[in-house]
């Protein structure tokens, strides 16, 4: 009987549900952009769109740079970004517009006053709820992907970047239409240069909470999620309120607040990396008798610099196939440590544990078989010593 490719456990293949989801988010994005086109000239729309897209590659690279220890499946990341850029923006935009008209009609306020009020108290609730829904979906249907707070931050940042990109199109188009090139320049600086990570930081409060909830059972999970959701809405409302009512001093306080949040989240990511390294060092030595793991491998896997050096070594001696083999080995070995943690927390049943364990070991075995072995180092490798350049400083 044919067996599945063991690489299924690395979850890098798109599912039918993902394809349907991307189609829906794409349709929503087109609908949202069509509103912008109708509200302004097509040429102005494309100018706004290009300006909104310009920083996205750099921002995505910055977020994904935090995701190198145990990279998340690309399909999940794409969907999170698409959800923010399509469904979340469209629904939030419609609800925010209705809220604005409701405030104007009932409170008899000017449009400017109503906008400030809606931005401070209404928009944070609506927008963080729409962005947070995709994180709740991960908790419900992809719980195994949330191995720690880093994963929550990564997914939240992806949905936040997608949301901010689409929202910026509307802001840039509005500024260009009402205030010309000067107004557009000011808006681009404020939103695209000085605060491009605002939405990812807001949503990261939910992301961290959802990741902690994924590691736990019982009613405390709901408490974590509600706490994160509340924190995201408060942070978002504080940002909008200070920008709306605080003038220049308010903007300074708002930016300092975001800076503090950013520093704290980076600290959370580095602490989570140390946790993953500890898991590797704790659980992988038990696999040394299989010859799939050695002390040199554990040493290599325990630091980013040594992982990178091993990939460089594999590419130098084995080209792209060697590099792919090393990447697969590093990812499978890291996932193996995380699988043991999930089992220890009773997050997976015994059957699932053994099925994924077997697949990960097969991945590691296949990857090791494809490792390049330079002829000059074949003898030392046969004795179990790492070849020069693979993991310098590792025990021989």
CSV table of C-alpha atoms in Angstrom, one decimal, residues 62-317:
chain,number,residue,atom,x,y,z
A,62,UNK,CA,10.9,42.1,8.8
A,63,UNK,CA,8.0,40.0,10.2
A,64,UNK,CA,9.2,36.8,8.6
A,65,UNK,CA,12.7,37.4,9.9
A,66,UNK,CA,11.3,36.6,13.4
A,67,UNK,CA,9.9,33.3,12.1
A,68,UNK,CA,13.2,31.5,11.2
A,69,UNK,CA,13.4,29.0,14.1
A,70,UNK,CA,10.2,27.1,13.2
A,71,UNK,CA,8.8,28.7,10.0
A,72,UNK,CA,5.0,28.6,9.8
A,73,UNK,CA,3.4,27.0,6.7
A,74,UNK,CA,3.4,29.5,3.9
A,75,UNK,CA,-0.2,28.8,3.1
A,76,UNK,CA,-1.4,29.8,6.5
A,77,UNK,CA,0.7,33.0,6.3
A,78,UNK,CA,-0.7,33.9,2.9
A,79,UNK,CA,-4.3,33.3,4.1
A,80,UNK,CA,-3.8,35.5,7.2
A,81,UNK,CA,-2.4,38.4,5.1
A,82,UNK,CA,-5.3,37.9,2.6
A,83,UNK,CA,-7.9,37.9,5.3
A,84,UNK,CA,-6.6,41.2,6.6
A,85,UNK,CA,-6.4,42.8,3.1
A,86,UNK,CA,-9.8,41.5,2.0
A,87,UNK,CA,-12.5,40.3,4.3
A,88,UNK,CA,-11.4,42.2,7.4
A,89,UNK,CA,-11.0,45.5,5.6
A,90,UNK,CA,-14.3,45.2,3.7
A,91,UNK,CA,-16.5,44.3,6.6
A,92,UNK,CA,-14.8,46.8,9.0
A,93,UNK,CA,-15.1,49.5,6.4
A,94,UNK,CA,-18.8,49.0,6.0
A,95,UNK,CA,-19.5,48.8,9.7
A,96,UNK,CA,-17.4,51.9,10.5
A,97,UNK,CA,-19.2,53.9,7.8
A,98,UNK,CA,-22.6,52.9,9.3
A,99,UNK,CA,-21.3,53.8,12.8
A,100,UNK,CA,-20.2,57.2,11.6
A,101,UNK,CA,-23.5,58.0,10.0
A,102,UNK,CA,-25.3,56.8,13.1
A,103,UNK,CA,-23.2,59.1,15.4
A,104,UNK,CA,-23.8,62.0,13.1
A,105,UNK,CA,-27.6,61.5,13.0
A,106,UNK,CA,-28.1,60.7,16.7
A,107,UNK,CA,-25.6,62.9,18.4
A,108,UNK,CA,-25.9,65.8,16.0
A,109,UNK,CA,-22.2,66.2,15.8
A,110,UNK,CA,-20.1,67.7,12.9
A,111,UNK,CA,-18.5,65.1,10.6
A,112,UNK,CA,-15.1,65.8,12.0
A,113,UNK,CA,-16.1,65.4,15.6
A,114,UNK,CA,-18.1,62.2,14.7
A,115,UNK,CA,-15.0,60.8,12.9
A,116,UNK,CA,-12.8,61.4,15.9
A,117,UNK,CA,-15.4,59.8,18.2
A,118,UNK,CA,-15.9,56.8,15.9
A,119,UNK,CA,-12.1,56.3,15.5
A,120,UNK,CA,-11.4,56.3,19.2
A,121,UNK,CA,-14.3,54.2,20.5
A,122,UNK,CA,-15.9,52.4,17.5
A,123,UNK,CA,-13.2,51.5,15.0
A,124,UNK,CA,-10.9,49.7,17.5
A,125,UNK,CA,-13.7,47.3,18.5
A,126,UNK,CA,-14.7,46.6,14.9
A,127,UNK,CA,-11.3,46.3,13.3
A,128,UNK,CA,-9.7,44.2,16.1
A,129,UNK,CA,-12.6,41.9,16.0
A,130,UNK,CA,-12.4,41.4,12.3
A,131,UNK,CA,-8.6,40.8,12.4
A,132,UNK,CA,-8.9,38.6,15.5
A,133,UNK,CA,-11.4,36.2,13.8
A,134,UNK,CA,-8.7,34.6,11.7
A,135,UNK,CA,-6.6,34.1,14.9
A,136,UNK,CA,-9.6,32.4,16.5
A,137,UNK,CA,-9.9,30.3,13.4
A,138,UNK,CA,-6.3,29.1,13.9
A,139,UNK,CA,-7.0,28.3,17.5
A,140,UNK,CA,-10.0,26.3,16.5
A,141,UNK,CA,-8.8,24.5,13.3
A,142,UNK,CA,-5.0,24.8,13.3
A,143,UNK,CA,-4.2,24.7,17.0
A,144,UNK,CA,-1.1,22.6,16.5
A,145,UNK,CA,0.4,25.5,14.5
A,146,UNK,CA,0.4,27.7,17.6
A,147,UNK,CA,3.5,26.4,19.3
A,148,UNK,CA,4.2,29.6,21.3
A,149,UNK,CA,3.8,33.3,21.4
A,150,UNK,CA,6.1,33.8,18.4
A,151,UNK,CA,3.6,32.0,16.2
A,152,UNK,CA,0.8,34.2,17.5
A,153,UNK,CA,2.8,37.4,16.8
A,154,UNK,CA,3.7,36.2,13.3
A,155,UNK,CA,0.1,35.4,12.3
A,156,UNK,CA,-1.3,38.6,13.9
A,157,UNK,CA,1.4,40.7,12.1
A,158,UNK,CA,0.5,39.1,8.8
A,159,UNK,CA,-3.2,39.9,9.1
A,160,UNK,CA,-2.4,43.4,10.4
A,161,UNK,CA,-0.1,44.1,7.5
A,162,UNK,CA,-2.8,43.0,5.0
A,163,UNK,CA,-5.3,45.2,6.8
A,164,UNK,CA,-3.0,48.2,6.9
A,165,UNK,CA,-2.1,47.9,3.3
A,166,UNK,CA,-5.7,48.0,2.1
A,167,UNK,CA,-6.7,50.7,4.6
A,168,UNK,CA,-3.9,52.9,3.5
A,169,UNK,CA,-5.2,52.9,-0.1
A,170,UNK,CA,-8.4,54.6,1.2
A,171,UNK,CA,-6.4,57.0,3.4
A,172,UNK,CA,-4.0,58.0,0.7
A,173,UNK,CA,-6.8,58.4,-1.9
A,174,UNK,CA,-8.8,60.6,0.5
A,175,UNK,CA,-5.7,62.8,1.3
A,176,UNK,CA,-4.9,63.2,-2.4
A,177,UNK,CA,-8.5,64.1,-3.2
A,178,UNK,CA,-9.0,66.6,-0.4
A,179,UNK,CA,-5.5,68.1,0.2
A,180,UNK,CA,-3.6,67.4,-3.0
A,181,UNK,CA,0.0,66.2,-3.2
A,182,UNK,CA,1.0,67.9,0.1
A,183,UNK,CA,-1.7,66.2,2.0
A,184,UNK,CA,-0.8,62.9,0.4
A,185,UNK,CA,2.8,63.3,1.4
A,186,UNK,CA,2.0,64.0,5.0
A,187,UNK,CA,-0.4,61.0,5.2
A,188,UNK,CA,2.2,58.7,3.6
A,189,UNK,CA,4.8,59.8,6.1
A,190,UNK,CA,2.5,59.4,9.1
A,191,UNK,CA,1.0,56.0,8.1
A,192,UNK,CA,3.5,54.4,5.7
A,193,UNK,CA,6.8,55.6,7.3
A,194,UNK,CA,6.3,56.4,10.9
A,195,UNK,CA,3.6,53.9,11.9
A,196,UNK,CA,3.6,50.9,9.4
A,197,UNK,CA,3.6,48.4,12.2
A,198,UNK,CA,0.6,49.9,14.2
A,199,UNK,CA,-2.0,47.4,13.0
A,200,UNK,CA,0.4,44.4,13.4
A,201,UNK,CA,1.2,45.6,17.0
A,202,UNK,CA,-2.5,46.0,17.9
A,203,UNK,CA,-3.3,42.5,16.6
A,204,UNK,CA,-0.3,41.0,18.2
A,205,UNK,CA,-2.0,41.4,21.6
A,206,UNK,CA,-4.6,38.9,20.4
A,207,UNK,CA,-2.0,36.7,18.7
A,208,UNK,CA,0.0,36.3,21.9
A,209,UNK,CA,-3.2,35.6,23.9
A,210,UNK,CA,-4.4,33.0,21.4
A,211,UNK,CA,-1.0,31.3,21.4
A,212,UNK,CA,-1.1,31.0,25.2
A,213,UNK,CA,-4.6,29.7,25.0
A,214,UNK,CA,-3.5,27.1,22.5
A,215,UNK,CA,-1.1,25.7,25.1
A,216,UNK,CA,-3.8,25.3,27.8
A,217,UNK,CA,-7.0,23.6,28.6
A,218,UNK,CA,-10.1,24.6,30.5
A,219,UNK,CA,-11.8,28.0,31.1
A,220,UNK,CA,-8.6,29.9,31.4
A,221,UNK,CA,-8.2,29.7,27.6
A,222,UNK,CA,-11.2,32.0,27.3
A,223,UNK,CA,-9.7,34.4,29.8
A,224,UNK,CA,-6.5,34.6,27.8
A,225,UNK,CA,-8.3,35.4,24.6
A,226,UNK,CA,-10.6,38.0,26.1
A,227,UNK,CA,-7.6,39.7,27.8
A,228,UNK,CA,-5.7,39.8,24.6
A,229,UNK,CA,-8.7,41.1,22.7
A,230,UNK,CA,-9.3,43.8,25.2
A,231,UNK,CA,-5.6,44.8,25.2
A,232,UNK,CA,-5.7,45.1,21.4
A,233,UNK,CA,-8.8,47.3,21.4
A,234,UNK,CA,-7.4,49.5,24.2
A,235,UNK,CA,-4.1,50.0,22.5
A,236,UNK,CA,-5.8,50.7,19.2
A,237,UNK,CA,-8.3,53.2,20.8
A,238,UNK,CA,-5.4,54.9,22.7
A,239,UNK,CA,-3.5,55.3,19.4
A,240,UNK,CA,-6.5,56.8,17.6
A,241,UNK,CA,-7.6,58.9,20.5
A,242,UNK,CA,-4.2,60.5,21.1
A,243,UNK,CA,-3.9,61.1,17.3
A,244,UNK,CA,-7.4,62.6,17.2
A,245,UNK,CA,-7.4,64.7,20.3
A,246,UNK,CA,-3.9,65.0,21.5
A,247,UNK,CA,-2.3,67.1,18.8
A,248,UNK,CA,1.5,66.9,18.4
A,249,UNK,CA,2.1,65.9,22.1
A,250,UNK,CA,-0.5,63.2,21.7
A,251,UNK,CA,1.3,61.8,18.6
A,252,UNK,CA,4.6,61.7,20.5
A,253,UNK,CA,3.0,59.7,23.3
A,254,UNK,CA,1.3,57.4,20.8
A,255,UNK,CA,4.5,56.6,19.0
A,256,UNK,CA,6.4,56.1,22.3
A,257,UNK,CA,3.6,53.7,23.4
A,258,UNK,CA,4.0,51.7,20.2
A,259,UNK,CA,7.7,51.7,20.6
A,260,UNK,CA,7.4,50.2,24.0
A,261,UNK,CA,5.0,47.5,22.8
A,262,UNK,CA,7.4,46.7,19.9
A,263,UNK,CA,10.3,46.3,22.3
A,264,UNK,CA,8.3,44.1,24.6
A,265,UNK,CA,7.1,41.8,21.8
A,266,UNK,CA,10.7,41.4,20.4
A,267,UNK,CA,11.7,40.4,23.9
A,268,UNK,CA,8.8,37.8,23.9
A,269,UNK,CA,10.1,36.4,20.6
A,270,UNK,CA,13.7,36.0,21.9
A,271,UNK,CA,12.5,34.4,25.1
A,272,UNK,CA,10.4,32.0,23.0
A,273,UNK,CA,13.4,31.1,20.9
A,274,UNK,CA,15.3,30.1,24.0
A,275,UNK,CA,12.3,27.9,25.0
A,276,UNK,CA,12.5,26.1,21.6
A,277,UNK,CA,16.2,25.6,21.9
A,278,UNK,CA,15.7,24.1,25.4
A,279,UNK,CA,13.1,21.7,23.9
A,280,UNK,CA,15.6,20.6,21.3
A,281,UNK,CA,18.3,20.0,23.9
A,282,UNK,CA,15.9,18.2,26.1
A,283,UNK,CA,14.2,15.8,23.7
A,284,UNK,CA,16.5,15.2,20.8
A,285,UNK,CA,19.3,13.4,22.6
A,286,UNK,CA,17.0,10.4,23.1
A,287,UNK,CA,17.1,9.9,19.3
A,288,UNK,CA,20.9,9.5,19.1
A,289,UNK,CA,20.7,5.7,18.9
A,290,UNK,CA,18.8,6.1,15.6
A,291,UNK,CA,21.8,7.8,14.1
A,292,UNK,CA,19.5,10.6,12.9
A,293,UNK,CA,20.7,13.0,15.6
A,294,UNK,CA,24.2,13.5,17.0
A,295,UNK,CA,25.6,15.9,19.6
A,296,UNK,CA,27.0,17.9,16.7
A,297,UNK,CA,23.5,18.2,15.2
A,298,UNK,CA,22.0,19.4,18.5
A,299,UNK,CA,24.8,21.9,18.9
A,300,UNK,CA,24.1,23.1,15.3
A,301,UNK,CA,20.4,23.4,15.9
A,302,UNK,CA,20.8,25.4,19.1
A,303,UNK,CA,21.7,28.7,17.6
A,304,UNK,CA,20.7,30.7,14.5
A,305,UNK,CA,24.2,31.5,13.6
A,306,UNK,CA,25.1,27.8,13.5
A,307,UNK,CA,22.0,26.9,11.6
A,308,UNK,CA,22.8,29.5,9.0
A,309,UNK,CA,26.4,28.2,8.8
A,310,UNK,CA,25.2,24.7,8.3
A,311,UNK,CA,22.9,25.8,5.4
A,312,UNK,CA,25.8,27.7,3.9
A,313,UNK,CA,28.0,24.6,4.2
A,314,UNK,CA,25.3,22.4,2.6
A,315,UNK,CA,24.8,24.8,-0.3
A,316,UNK,CA,28.5,25.2,-0.9
A,317,UNK,CA,29.0,21.4,-1.2
